[in-house]
């Protein structure tokens, strides 16, 4: 019986502490640098300011697809980053990008210079972990790029 009570209290504590992860905020994002690699790839560094009032965690295997009018145009990947707990901090996220098959590389220049972001959406997949491998896969599909930029 004592074992059952201990497990119940532990589960309750864990579940109630996970609720505070909803309080994490992305305060700003900025592309620090973009370096072309050949004709079809880029390396970039993105500065992201995150307010984390809870414990530290790790975001791993970040994969994304930038779409223009439903067609894939840029595939991005990052190994991830560690987010420190109970602080607001700017992190530098290294990102590798590759132009999607069938997409014209010169259109990428138009993407960078356009002011109209209404035609762009993003698919994102990542794994958030706490204490090693305890974590969850996170997936979002067809997020309007304009809504992300407006919130920042």
mmCIF file with all atom_site columns, C-alpha atoms in Angstrom:
data_model
loop_
_atom_site.group_PDB
_atom_site.id
_atom_site.type_symbol
_atom_site.label_atom_id
_atom_site.label_alt_id
_atom_site.label_comp_id
_atom_site.label_asym_id
_atom_site.label_entity_id
_atom_site.label_seq_id
_atom_site.pdbx_PDB_ins_code
_atom_site.Cartn_x
_atom_site.Cartn_y
_atom_site.Cartn_z
_atom_site.occupancy
_atom_site.B_iso_or_equiv
_atom_site.pdbx_formal_charge
_atom_site.auth_seq_id
_atom_site.auth_comp_id
_atom_site.auth_asym_id
_atom_site.auth_atom_id
_atom_site.pdbx_PDB_model_num
ATOM 1   C CA . UNK A 1 1   ? 0.000  0.000  0.000   1.00 0.00 ? 1   UNK A CA 1
ATOM 2   C CA . UNK A 1 2   ? 2.842  2.380  0.826   1.00 0.00 ? 2   UNK A CA 1
ATOM 3   C CA . UNK A 1 3   ? 4.368  1.658  -2.562  1.00 0.00 ? 3   UNK A CA 1
ATOM 4   C CA . UNK A 1 4   ? 1.080  2.519  -4.325  1.00 0.00 ? 4   UNK A CA 1
ATOM 5   C CA . UNK A 1 5   ? 0.784  5.814  -2.406  1.00 0.00 ? 5   UNK A CA 1
ATOM 6   C CA . UNK A 1 6   ? 4.397  6.704  -3.241  1.00 0.00 ? 6   UNK A CA 1
ATOM 7   C CA . UNK A 1 7   ? 3.850  6.012  -6.965  1.00 0.00 ? 7   UNK A CA 1
ATOM 8   C CA . UNK A 1 8   ? 0.578  7.979  -6.945  1.00 0.00 ? 8   UNK A CA 1
ATOM 9   C CA . UNK A 1 9   ? 2.213  11.014 -5.288  1.00 0.00 ? 9   UNK A CA 1
ATOM 10  C CA . UNK A 1 10  ? 5.181  10.817 -7.661  1.00 0.00 ? 10  UNK A CA 1
ATOM 11  C CA . UNK A 1 11  ? 2.917  10.660 -10.728 1.00 0.00 ? 11  UNK A CA 1
ATOM 12  C CA . UNK A 1 12  ? 0.814  13.556 -9.450  1.00 0.00 ? 12  UNK A CA 1
ATOM 13  C CA . UNK A 1 13  ? 3.922  15.665 -8.870  1.00 0.00 ? 13  UNK A CA 1
ATOM 14  C CA . UNK A 1 14  ? 5.289  14.875 -12.327 1.00 0.00 ? 14  UNK A CA 1
ATOM 15  C CA . UNK A 1 15  ? 2.015  15.624 -14.080 1.00 0.00 ? 15  UNK A CA 1
ATOM 16  C CA . UNK A 1 16  ? 1.500  18.898 -12.244 1.00 0.00 ? 16  UNK A CA 1
ATOM 17  C CA . UNK A 1 17  ? 5.055  20.052 -12.982 1.00 0.00 ? 17  UNK A CA 1
ATOM 18  C CA . UNK A 1 18  ? 4.603  19.402 -16.724 1.00 0.00 ? 18  UNK A CA 1
ATOM 19  C CA . UNK A 1 19  ? 1.809  21.977 -16.825 1.00 0.00 ? 19  UNK A CA 1
ATOM 20  C CA . UNK A 1 20  ? 4.343  24.775 -16.302 1.00 0.00 ? 20  UNK A CA 1
ATOM 21  C CA . UNK A 1 21  ? 6.004  23.958 -19.648 1.00 0.00 ? 21  UNK A CA 1
ATOM 22  C CA . UNK A 1 22  ? 3.159  25.870 -21.286 1.00 0.00 ? 22  UNK A CA 1
ATOM 23  C CA . UNK A 1 23  ? 4.618  29.035 -19.735 1.00 0.00 ? 23  UNK A CA 1
ATOM 24  C CA . UNK A 1 24  ? 7.766  28.878 -21.916 1.00 0.00 ? 24  UNK A CA 1
ATOM 25  C CA . UNK A 1 25  ? 7.821  31.816 -24.345 1.00 0.00 ? 25  UNK A CA 1
ATOM 26  C CA . UNK A 1 26  ? 9.740  32.529 -27.517 1.00 0.00 ? 26  UNK A CA 1
ATOM 27  C CA . UNK A 1 27  ? 10.488 36.234 -27.147 1.00 0.00 ? 27  UNK A CA 1
ATOM 28  C CA . UNK A 1 28  ? 12.327 36.884 -30.435 1.00 0.00 ? 28  UNK A CA 1
ATOM 29  C CA . UNK A 1 29  ? 14.095 35.242 -33.347 1.00 0.00 ? 29  UNK A CA 1
ATOM 30  C CA . UNK A 1 30  ? 16.664 36.644 -35.733 1.00 0.00 ? 30  UNK A CA 1
ATOM 31  C CA . UNK A 1 31  ? 18.752 35.175 -38.542 1.00 0.00 ? 31  UNK A CA 1
ATOM 32  C CA . UNK A 1 32  ? 22.326 35.963 -37.492 1.00 0.00 ? 32  UNK A CA 1
ATOM 33  C CA . UNK A 1 33  ? 24.076 34.624 -40.592 1.00 0.00 ? 33  UNK A CA 1
ATOM 34  C CA . UNK A 1 34  ? 23.435 32.696 -43.792 1.00 0.00 ? 34  UNK A CA 1
ATOM 35  C CA . UNK A 1 35  ? 26.242 31.000 -45.706 1.00 0.00 ? 35  UNK A CA 1
ATOM 36  C CA . UNK A 1 36  ? 25.655 29.335 -49.083 1.00 0.00 ? 36  UNK A CA 1
ATOM 37  C CA . UNK A 1 37  ? 27.069 25.830 -49.480 1.00 0.00 ? 37  UNK A CA 1
ATOM 38  C CA . UNK A 1 38  ? 27.199 25.024 -53.173 1.00 0.00 ? 38  UNK A CA 1
ATOM 39  C CA . UNK A 1 39  ? 24.142 25.837 -55.255 1.00 0.00 ? 39  UNK A CA 1
ATOM 40  C CA . UNK A 1 40  ? 21.495 23.951 -53.288 1.00 0.00 ? 40  UNK A CA 1
ATOM 41  C CA . UNK A 1 41  ? 22.389 24.217 -49.582 1.00 0.00 ? 41  UNK A CA 1
ATOM 42  C CA . UNK A 1 42  ? 22.847 26.825 -46.884 1.00 0.00 ? 42  UNK A CA 1
ATOM 43  C CA . UNK A 1 43  ? 24.181 26.952 -43.350 1.00 0.00 ? 43  UNK A CA 1
ATOM 44  C CA . UNK A 1 44  ? 22.613 29.495 -41.037 1.00 0.00 ? 44  UNK A CA 1
ATOM 45  C CA . UNK A 1 45  ? 22.696 30.620 -37.446 1.00 0.00 ? 45  UNK A CA 1
ATOM 46  C CA . UNK A 1 46  ? 19.448 31.711 -35.833 1.00 0.00 ? 46  UNK A CA 1
ATOM 47  C CA . UNK A 1 47  ? 19.383 33.644 -32.556 1.00 0.00 ? 47  UNK A CA 1
ATOM 48  C CA . UNK A 1 48  ? 16.350 32.719 -30.473 1.00 0.00 ? 48  UNK A CA 1
ATOM 49  C CA . UNK A 1 49  ? 15.429 34.417 -27.194 1.00 0.00 ? 49  UNK A CA 1
ATOM 50  C CA . UNK A 1 50  ? 13.558 32.050 -24.868 1.00 0.00 ? 50  UNK A CA 1
ATOM 51  C CA . UNK A 1 51  ? 11.967 32.775 -21.505 1.00 0.00 ? 51  UNK A CA 1
ATOM 52  C CA . UNK A 1 52  ? 11.949 29.551 -19.510 1.00 0.00 ? 52  UNK A CA 1
ATOM 53  C CA . UNK A 1 53  ? 10.440 29.804 -15.998 1.00 0.00 ? 53  UNK A CA 1
ATOM 54  C CA . UNK A 1 54  ? 10.678 26.038 -15.450 1.00 0.00 ? 54  UNK A CA 1
ATOM 55  C CA . UNK A 1 55  ? 13.469 23.410 -15.400 1.00 0.00 ? 55  UNK A CA 1
ATOM 56  C CA . UNK A 1 56  ? 16.012 23.029 -18.178 1.00 0.00 ? 56  UNK A CA 1
ATOM 57  C CA . UNK A 1 57  ? 15.335 20.763 -21.135 1.00 0.00 ? 57  UNK A CA 1
ATOM 58  C CA . UNK A 1 58  ? 16.784 19.786 -24.502 1.00 0.00 ? 58  UNK A CA 1
ATOM 59  C CA . UNK A 1 59  ? 15.276 20.120 -27.952 1.00 0.00 ? 59  UNK A CA 1
ATOM 60  C CA . UNK A 1 60  ? 16.703 17.468 -30.310 1.00 0.00 ? 60  UNK A CA 1
ATOM 61  C CA . UNK A 1 61  ? 16.473 16.626 -34.011 1.00 0.00 ? 61  UNK A CA 1
ATOM 62  C CA . UNK A 1 62  ? 14.639 19.693 -35.249 1.00 0.00 ? 62  UNK A CA 1
ATOM 63  C CA . UNK A 1 63  ? 13.396 19.152 -38.809 1.00 0.00 ? 63  UNK A CA 1
ATOM 64  C CA . UNK A 1 64  ? 11.348 21.625 -40.775 1.00 0.00 ? 64  UNK A CA 1
ATOM 65  C CA . UNK A 1 65  ? 9.930  22.218 -44.232 1.00 0.00 ? 65  UNK A CA 1
ATOM 66  C CA . UNK A 1 66  ? 9.234  25.695 -45.586 1.00 0.00 ? 66  UNK A CA 1
ATOM 67  C CA . UNK A 1 67  ? 6.424  25.556 -48.137 1.00 0.00 ? 67  UNK A CA 1
ATOM 68  C CA . UNK A 1 68  ? 5.334  28.119 -50.683 1.00 0.00 ? 68  UNK A CA 1
ATOM 69  C CA . UNK A 1 69  ? 1.705  27.681 -51.765 1.00 0.00 ? 69  UNK A CA 1
ATOM 70  C CA . UNK A 1 70  ? 1.821  24.057 -50.561 1.00 0.00 ? 70  UNK A CA 1
ATOM 71  C CA . UNK A 1 71  ? 5.007  23.100 -52.430 1.00 0.00 ? 71  UNK A CA 1
ATOM 72  C CA . UNK A 1 72  ? 8.181  22.321 -50.445 1.00 0.00 ? 72  UNK A CA 1
ATOM 73  C CA . UNK A 1 73  ? 10.916 24.839 -51.109 1.00 0.00 ? 73  UNK A CA 1
ATOM 74  C CA . UNK A 1 74  ? 13.421 24.551 -48.240 1.00 0.00 ? 74  UNK A CA 1
ATOM 75  C CA . UNK A 1 75  ? 14.224 21.570 -45.987 1.00 0.00 ? 75  UNK A CA 1
ATOM 76  C CA . UNK A 1 76  ? 15.947 22.528 -42.718 1.00 0.00 ? 76  UNK A CA 1
ATOM 77  C CA . UNK A 1 77  ? 17.581 20.524 -39.939 1.00 0.00 ? 77  UNK A CA 1
ATOM 78  C CA . UNK A 1 78  ? 19.276 21.270 -36.645 1.00 0.00 ? 78  UNK A CA 1
ATOM 79  C CA . UNK A 1 79  ? 20.717 18.901 -34.085 1.00 0.00 ? 79  UNK A CA 1
ATOM 80  C CA . UNK A 1 80  ? 19.051 20.977 -31.373 1.00 0.00 ? 80  UNK A CA 1
ATOM 81  C CA . UNK A 1 81  ? 20.006 22.893 -28.252 1.00 0.00 ? 81  UNK A CA 1
ATOM 82  C CA . UNK A 1 82  ? 19.904 22.796 -24.462 1.00 0.00 ? 82  UNK A CA 1
ATOM 83  C CA . UNK A 1 83  ? 17.610 25.311 -22.781 1.00 0.00 ? 83  UNK A CA 1
ATOM 84  C CA . UNK A 1 84  ? 18.677 26.412 -19.305 1.00 0.00 ? 84  UNK A CA 1
ATOM 85  C CA . UNK A 1 85  ? 16.080 26.498 -16.563 1.00 0.00 ? 85  UNK A CA 1
ATOM 86  C CA . UNK A 1 86  ? 14.573 29.501 -14.801 1.00 0.00 ? 86  UNK A CA 1
ATOM 87  C CA . UNK A 1 87  ? 16.025 32.224 -17.026 1.00 0.00 ? 87  UNK A CA 1
ATOM 88  C CA . UNK A 1 88  ? 15.555 34.324 -20.134 1.00 0.00 ? 88  UNK A CA 1
ATOM 89  C CA . UNK A 1 89  ? 18.408 33.832 -22.548 1.00 0.00 ? 89  UNK A CA 1
ATOM 90  C CA . UNK A 1 90  ? 19.329 34.142 -26.227 1.00 0.00 ? 90  UNK A CA 1
ATOM 91  C CA . UNK A 1 91  ? 20.497 30.902 -27.826 1.00 0.00 ? 91  UNK A CA 1
ATOM 92  C CA . UNK A 1 92  ? 22.294 30.459 -31.154 1.00 0.00 ? 92  UNK A CA 1
ATOM 93  C CA . UNK A 1 93  ? 20.829 27.595 -33.153 1.00 0.00 ? 93  UNK A CA 1
ATOM 94  C CA . UNK A 1 94  ? 22.937 26.268 -36.060 1.00 0.00 ? 94  UNK A CA 1
ATOM 95  C CA . UNK A 1 95  ? 20.695 25.242 -38.969 1.00 0.00 ? 95  UNK A CA 1
ATOM 96  C CA . UNK A 1 96  ? 21.437 23.424 -42.217 1.00 0.00 ? 96  UNK A CA 1
ATOM 97  C CA . UNK A 1 97  ? 19.102 23.974 -45.136 1.00 0.00 ? 97  UNK A CA 1
ATOM 98  C CA . UNK A 1 98  ? 18.707 22.334 -48.512 1.00 0.00 ? 98  UNK A CA 1
ATOM 99  C CA . UNK A 1 99  ? 16.575 23.494 -51.396 1.00 0.00 ? 99  UNK A CA 1
ATOM 100 C CA . UNK A 1 100 ? 13.824 20.943 -52.049 1.00 0.00 ? 100 UNK A CA 1
ATOM 101 C CA . UNK A 1 101 ? 13.949 18.832 -55.197 1.00 0.00 ? 101 UNK A CA 1
ATOM 102 C CA . UNK A 1 102 ? 12.180 20.581 -58.069 1.00 0.00 ? 102 UNK A CA 1
ATOM 103 C CA . UNK A 1 103 ? 12.424 24.033 -56.484 1.00 0.00 ? 103 UNK A CA 1
ATOM 104 C CA . UNK A 1 104 ? 14.297 26.708 -58.438 1.00 0.00 ? 104 UNK A CA 1
ATOM 105 C CA . UNK A 1 105 ? 17.318 27.954 -56.395 1.00 0.00 ? 105 UNK A CA 1
ATOM 106 C CA . UNK A 1 106 ? 16.858 31.488 -57.700 1.00 0.00 ? 106 UNK A CA 1
ATOM 107 C CA . UNK A 1 107 ? 13.396 31.599 -56.130 1.00 0.00 ? 107 UNK A CA 1
ATOM 108 C CA . UNK A 1 108 ? 15.158 31.388 -52.748 1.00 0.00 ? 108 UNK A CA 1
ATOM 109 C CA . UNK A 1 109 ? 16.453 34.922 -53.371 1.00 0.00 ? 109 UNK A CA 1
ATOM 110 C CA . UNK A 1 110 ? 12.864 36.072 -53.888 1.00 0.00 ? 110 UNK A CA 1
ATOM 111 C CA . UNK A 1 111 ? 11.845 34.388 -50.641 1.00 0.00 ? 111 UNK A CA 1
ATOM 112 C CA . UNK A 1 112 ? 14.516 36.287 -48.709 1.00 0.00 ? 112 UNK A CA 1
ATOM 113 C CA . UNK A 1 113 ? 13.519 39.646 -50.211 1.00 0.00 ? 113 UNK A CA 1
ATOM 114 C CA . UNK A 1 114 ? 9.718  39.362 -50.275 1.00 0.00 ? 114 UNK A CA 1
ATOM 115 C CA . UNK A 1 115 ? 7.567  41.255 -47.797 1.00 0.00 ? 115 UNK A CA 1
ATOM 116 C CA . UNK A 1 116 ? 4.450  39.156 -48.465 1.00 0.00 ? 116 UNK A CA 1
ATOM 117 C CA . UNK A 1 117 ? 4.663  36.052 -46.281 1.00 0.00 ? 117 UNK A CA 1
ATOM 118 C CA . UNK A 1 118 ? 1.055  34.958 -46.791 1.00 0.00 ? 118 UNK A CA 1
ATOM 119 C CA . UNK A 1 119 ? 1.983  32.202 -49.255 1.00 0.00 ? 119 UNK A CA 1
ATOM 120 C CA . UNK A 1 120 ? 4.420  30.496 -46.861 1.00 0.00 ? 120 UNK A CA 1
ATOM 121 C CA . UNK A 1 121 ? 3.748  27.762 -44.297 1.00 0.00 ? 121 UNK A CA 1
ATOM 122 C CA . UNK A 1 122 ? 6.058  25.672 -42.132 1.00 0.00 ? 122 UNK A CA 1
ATOM 123 C CA . UNK A 1 123 ? 5.992  22.059 -40.936 1.00 0.00 ? 123 UNK A CA 1
ATOM 124 C CA . UNK A 1 124 ? 8.143  21.418 -37.835 1.00 0.00 ? 124 UNK A CA 1
ATOM 125 C CA . UNK A 1 125 ? 9.066  18.211 -36.027 1.00 0.00 ? 125 UNK A CA 1
ATOM 126 C CA . UNK A 1 126 ? 11.315 17.981 -32.937 1.00 0.00 ? 126 UNK A CA 1
ATOM 127 C CA . UNK A 1 127 ? 11.854 15.989 -29.758 1.00 0.00 ? 127 UNK A CA 1
ATOM 128 C CA . UNK A 1 128 ? 11.810 17.691 -26.374 1.00 0.00 ? 128 UNK A CA 1
ATOM 129 C CA . UNK A 1 129 ? 13.574 15.816 -23.576 1.00 0.00 ? 129 UNK A CA 1
ATOM 130 C CA . UNK A 1 130 ? 14.114 16.250 -19.861 1.00 0.00 ? 130 UNK A CA 1
ATOM 131 C CA . UNK A 1 131 ? 16.630 14.248 -17.839 1.00 0.00 ? 131 UNK A CA 1
ATOM 132 C CA . UNK A 1 132 ? 18.144 12.292 -20.682 1.00 0.00 ? 132 UNK A CA 1
ATOM 133 C CA . UNK A 1 133 ? 15.651 10.478 -22.869 1.00 0.00 ? 133 UNK A CA 1
ATOM 134 C CA . UNK A 1 134 ? 12.378 11.216 -21.110 1.00 0.00 ? 134 UNK A CA 1
ATOM 135 C CA . UNK A 1 135 ? 10.541 13.302 -23.645 1.00 0.00 ? 135 UNK A CA 1
ATOM 136 C CA . UNK A 1 136 ? 7.962  13.761 -26.327 1.00 0.00 ? 136 UNK A CA 1
ATOM 137 C CA . UNK A 1 137 ? 7.846  14.140 -30.095 1.00 0.00 ? 137 UNK A CA 1
ATOM 138 C CA . UNK A 1 138 ? 6.385  17.485 -31.116 1.00 0.00 ? 138 UNK A CA 1
ATOM 139 C CA . UNK A 1 139 ? 4.904  18.024 -34.573 1.00 0.00 ? 139 UNK A CA 1
ATOM 140 C CA . UNK A 1 140 ? 3.190  21.010 -36.142 1.00 0.00 ? 140 UNK A CA 1
ATOM 141 C CA . UNK A 1 141 ? 1.897  21.153 -39.718 1.00 0.00 ? 141 UNK A CA 1
ATOM 142 C CA . UNK A 1 142 ? 0.985  24.033 -42.027 1.00 0.00 ? 142 UNK A CA 1
ATOM 143 C CA . UNK A 1 143 ? 1.791  26.854 -39.612 1.00 0.00 ? 143 UNK A CA 1
ATOM 144 C CA . UNK A 1 144 ? 1.444  30.176 -41.483 1.00 0.00 ? 144 UNK A CA 1
ATOM 145 C CA . UNK A 1 145 ? 4.852  31.875 -41.471 1.00 0.00 ? 145 UNK A CA 1
ATOM 146 C CA . UNK A 1 146 ? 3.165  35.267 -41.160 1.00 0.00 ? 146 UNK A CA 1
ATOM 147 C CA . UNK A 1 147 ? 1.533  34.276 -37.841 1.00 0.00 ? 147 UNK A CA 1
ATOM 148 C CA . UNK A 1 148 ? 4.900  33.257 -36.387 1.00 0.00 ? 148 UNK A CA 1
ATOM 149 C CA . UNK A 1 149 ? 6.571  36.498 -37.455 1.00 0.00 ? 149 UNK A CA 1
ATOM 150 C CA . UNK A 1 150 ? 3.645  38.571 -36.116 1.00 0.00 ? 150 UNK A CA 1
ATOM 151 C CA . UNK A 1 151 ? 3.860  36.898 -32.674 1.00 0.00 ? 151 UNK A CA 1
ATOM 152 C CA . UNK A 1 152 ? 7.546  37.688 -32.377 1.00 0.00 ? 152 UNK A CA 1
#
